[in-house]
């Protein structure tokens, strides 16, 4: 899709620069909202789900083995995974807001 290799690499650089910016805040929020007795379990579940999410390279390799061009496999998989992650973060945000509101009402 990019007209030149240099332009493609430039966009790839910026994608890599911001691709993992979610990780630090996600772990910080996870540790902040849970009581100390549940933090280890939550961190373990988070790490396990992150590992499961790393199956994408295997799935892309399977698509390539099925004669799907790399360009098409990446053009579909990368935006789809980012969209799914975005929806997950929105859902968690609503869940945390609801929990915080319920906690505030309970305290009053």
mmCIF file with all atom_site columns, C-alpha atoms in Angstrom, residues 29-75:
data_model
loop_
_atom_site.group_PDB
_atom_site.id
_atom_site.type_symbol
_atom_site.label_atom_id
_atom_site.label_alt_id
_atom_site.label_comp_id
_atom_site.label_asym_id
_atom_site.label_entity_id
_atom_site.label_seq_id
_atom_site.pdbx_PDB_ins_code
_atom_site.Cartn_x
_atom_site.Cartn_y
_atom_site.Cartn_z
_atom_site.occupancy
_atom_site.B_iso_or_equiv
_atom_site.pdbx_formal_charge
_atom_site.auth_seq_id
_atom_site.auth_comp_id
_atom_site.auth_asym_id
_atom_site.auth_atom_id
_atom_site.pdbx_PDB_model_num
ATOM 1  C CA . UNK A 1 29 ? -4.457 -0.079  36.611 1.00 0.00 ? 29 UNK A CA 1
ATOM 2  C CA . UNK A 1 30 ? -4.604 -3.803  37.277 1.00 0.00 ? 30 UNK A CA 1
ATOM 3  C CA . UNK A 1 31 ? -2.391 -3.423  40.342 1.00 0.00 ? 31 UNK A CA 1
ATOM 4  C CA . UNK A 1 32 ? -4.165 -0.268  41.516 1.00 0.00 ? 32 UNK A CA 1
ATOM 5  C CA . UNK A 1 33 ? -7.777 -1.451  41.444 1.00 0.00 ? 33 UNK A CA 1
ATOM 6  C CA . UNK A 1 34 ? -7.293 -4.838  43.083 1.00 0.00 ? 34 UNK A CA 1
ATOM 7  C CA . UNK A 1 35 ? -6.681 -5.634  46.735 1.00 0.00 ? 35 UNK A CA 1
ATOM 8  C CA . UNK A 1 36 ? -3.198 -6.985  47.498 1.00 0.00 ? 36 UNK A CA 1
ATOM 9  C CA . UNK A 1 37 ? -4.529 -10.504 48.019 1.00 0.00 ? 37 UNK A CA 1
ATOM 10 C CA . UNK A 1 38 ? -5.766 -10.688 44.393 1.00 0.00 ? 38 UNK A CA 1
ATOM 11 C CA . UNK A 1 39 ? -2.950 -8.915  42.543 1.00 0.00 ? 39 UNK A CA 1
ATOM 12 C CA . UNK A 1 40 ? -0.791 -11.971 41.926 1.00 0.00 ? 40 UNK A CA 1
ATOM 13 C CA . UNK A 1 41 ? -3.668 -13.992 40.512 1.00 0.00 ? 41 UNK A CA 1
ATOM 14 C CA . UNK A 1 42 ? -4.792 -11.109 38.320 1.00 0.00 ? 42 UNK A CA 1
ATOM 15 C CA . UNK A 1 43 ? -1.243 -10.551 37.035 1.00 0.00 ? 43 UNK A CA 1
ATOM 16 C CA . UNK A 1 44 ? -0.962 -14.262 36.242 1.00 0.00 ? 44 UNK A CA 1
ATOM 17 C CA . UNK A 1 45 ? -4.236 -14.261 34.312 1.00 0.00 ? 45 UNK A CA 1
ATOM 18 C CA . UNK A 1 46 ? -3.198 -11.087 32.475 1.00 0.00 ? 46 UNK A CA 1
ATOM 19 C CA . UNK A 1 47 ? 0.150  -12.627 31.511 1.00 0.00 ? 47 UNK A CA 1
ATOM 20 C CA . UNK A 1 48 ? -1.525 -15.850 30.389 1.00 0.00 ? 48 UNK A CA 1
ATOM 21 C CA . UNK A 1 49 ? -3.972 -13.962 28.170 1.00 0.00 ? 49 UNK A CA 1
ATOM 22 C CA . UNK A 1 50 ? -1.113 -11.911 26.727 1.00 0.00 ? 50 UNK A CA 1
ATOM 23 C CA . UNK A 1 51 ? 0.659  -15.168 25.884 1.00 0.00 ? 51 UNK A CA 1
ATOM 24 C CA . UNK A 1 52 ? -2.480 -16.534 24.233 1.00 0.00 ? 52 UNK A CA 1
ATOM 25 C CA . UNK A 1 53 ? -2.666 -13.314 22.226 1.00 0.00 ? 53 UNK A CA 1
ATOM 26 C CA . UNK A 1 54 ? 0.791  -14.000 20.871 1.00 0.00 ? 54 UNK A CA 1
ATOM 27 C CA . UNK A 1 55 ? -0.664 -16.802 18.752 1.00 0.00 ? 55 UNK A CA 1
ATOM 28 C CA . UNK A 1 56 ? -1.081 -14.280 15.908 1.00 0.00 ? 56 UNK A CA 1
ATOM 29 C CA . UNK A 1 57 ? 2.259  -15.149 14.266 1.00 0.00 ? 57 UNK A CA 1
ATOM 30 C CA . UNK A 1 58 ? 1.226  -18.807 14.136 1.00 0.00 ? 58 UNK A CA 1
ATOM 31 C CA . UNK A 1 59 ? -2.130 -17.870 12.620 1.00 0.00 ? 59 UNK A CA 1
ATOM 32 C CA . UNK A 1 60 ? -0.457 -15.662 10.027 1.00 0.00 ? 60 UNK A CA 1
ATOM 33 C CA . UNK A 1 61 ? 1.963  -18.479 9.232  1.00 0.00 ? 61 UNK A CA 1
ATOM 34 C CA . UNK A 1 62 ? -0.975 -20.823 8.733  1.00 0.00 ? 62 UNK A CA 1
ATOM 35 C CA . UNK A 1 63 ? -2.585 -18.296 6.398  1.00 0.00 ? 63 UNK A CA 1
ATOM 36 C CA . UNK A 1 64 ? 0.637  -18.057 4.406  1.00 0.00 ? 64 UNK A CA 1
ATOM 37 C CA . UNK A 1 65 ? 0.751  -21.855 4.176  1.00 0.00 ? 65 UNK A CA 1
ATOM 38 C CA . UNK A 1 66 ? -2.760 -21.703 2.706  1.00 0.00 ? 66 UNK A CA 1
ATOM 39 C CA . UNK A 1 67 ? -1.412 -19.444 -0.066 1.00 0.00 ? 67 UNK A CA 1
ATOM 40 C CA . UNK A 1 68 ? -2.821 -16.208 1.358  1.00 0.00 ? 68 UNK A CA 1
ATOM 41 C CA . UNK A 1 69 ? -0.443 -13.377 0.402  1.00 0.00 ? 69 UNK A CA 1
ATOM 42 C CA . UNK A 1 70 ? 1.431  -11.840 3.355  1.00 0.00 ? 70 UNK A CA 1
ATOM 43 C CA . UNK A 1 71 ? 0.118  -8.395  2.455  1.00 0.00 ? 71 UNK A CA 1
ATOM 44 C CA . UNK A 1 72 ? -3.492 -9.592  2.689  1.00 0.00 ? 72 UNK A CA 1
ATOM 45 C CA . UNK A 1 73 ? -2.897 -11.555 5.901  1.00 0.00 ? 73 UNK A CA 1
ATOM 46 C CA . UNK A 1 74 ? -1.379 -8.518  7.619  1.00 0.00 ? 74 UNK A CA 1
ATOM 47 C CA . UNK A 1 75 ? -3.913 -6.114  6.133  1.00 0.00 ? 75 UNK A CA 1
#
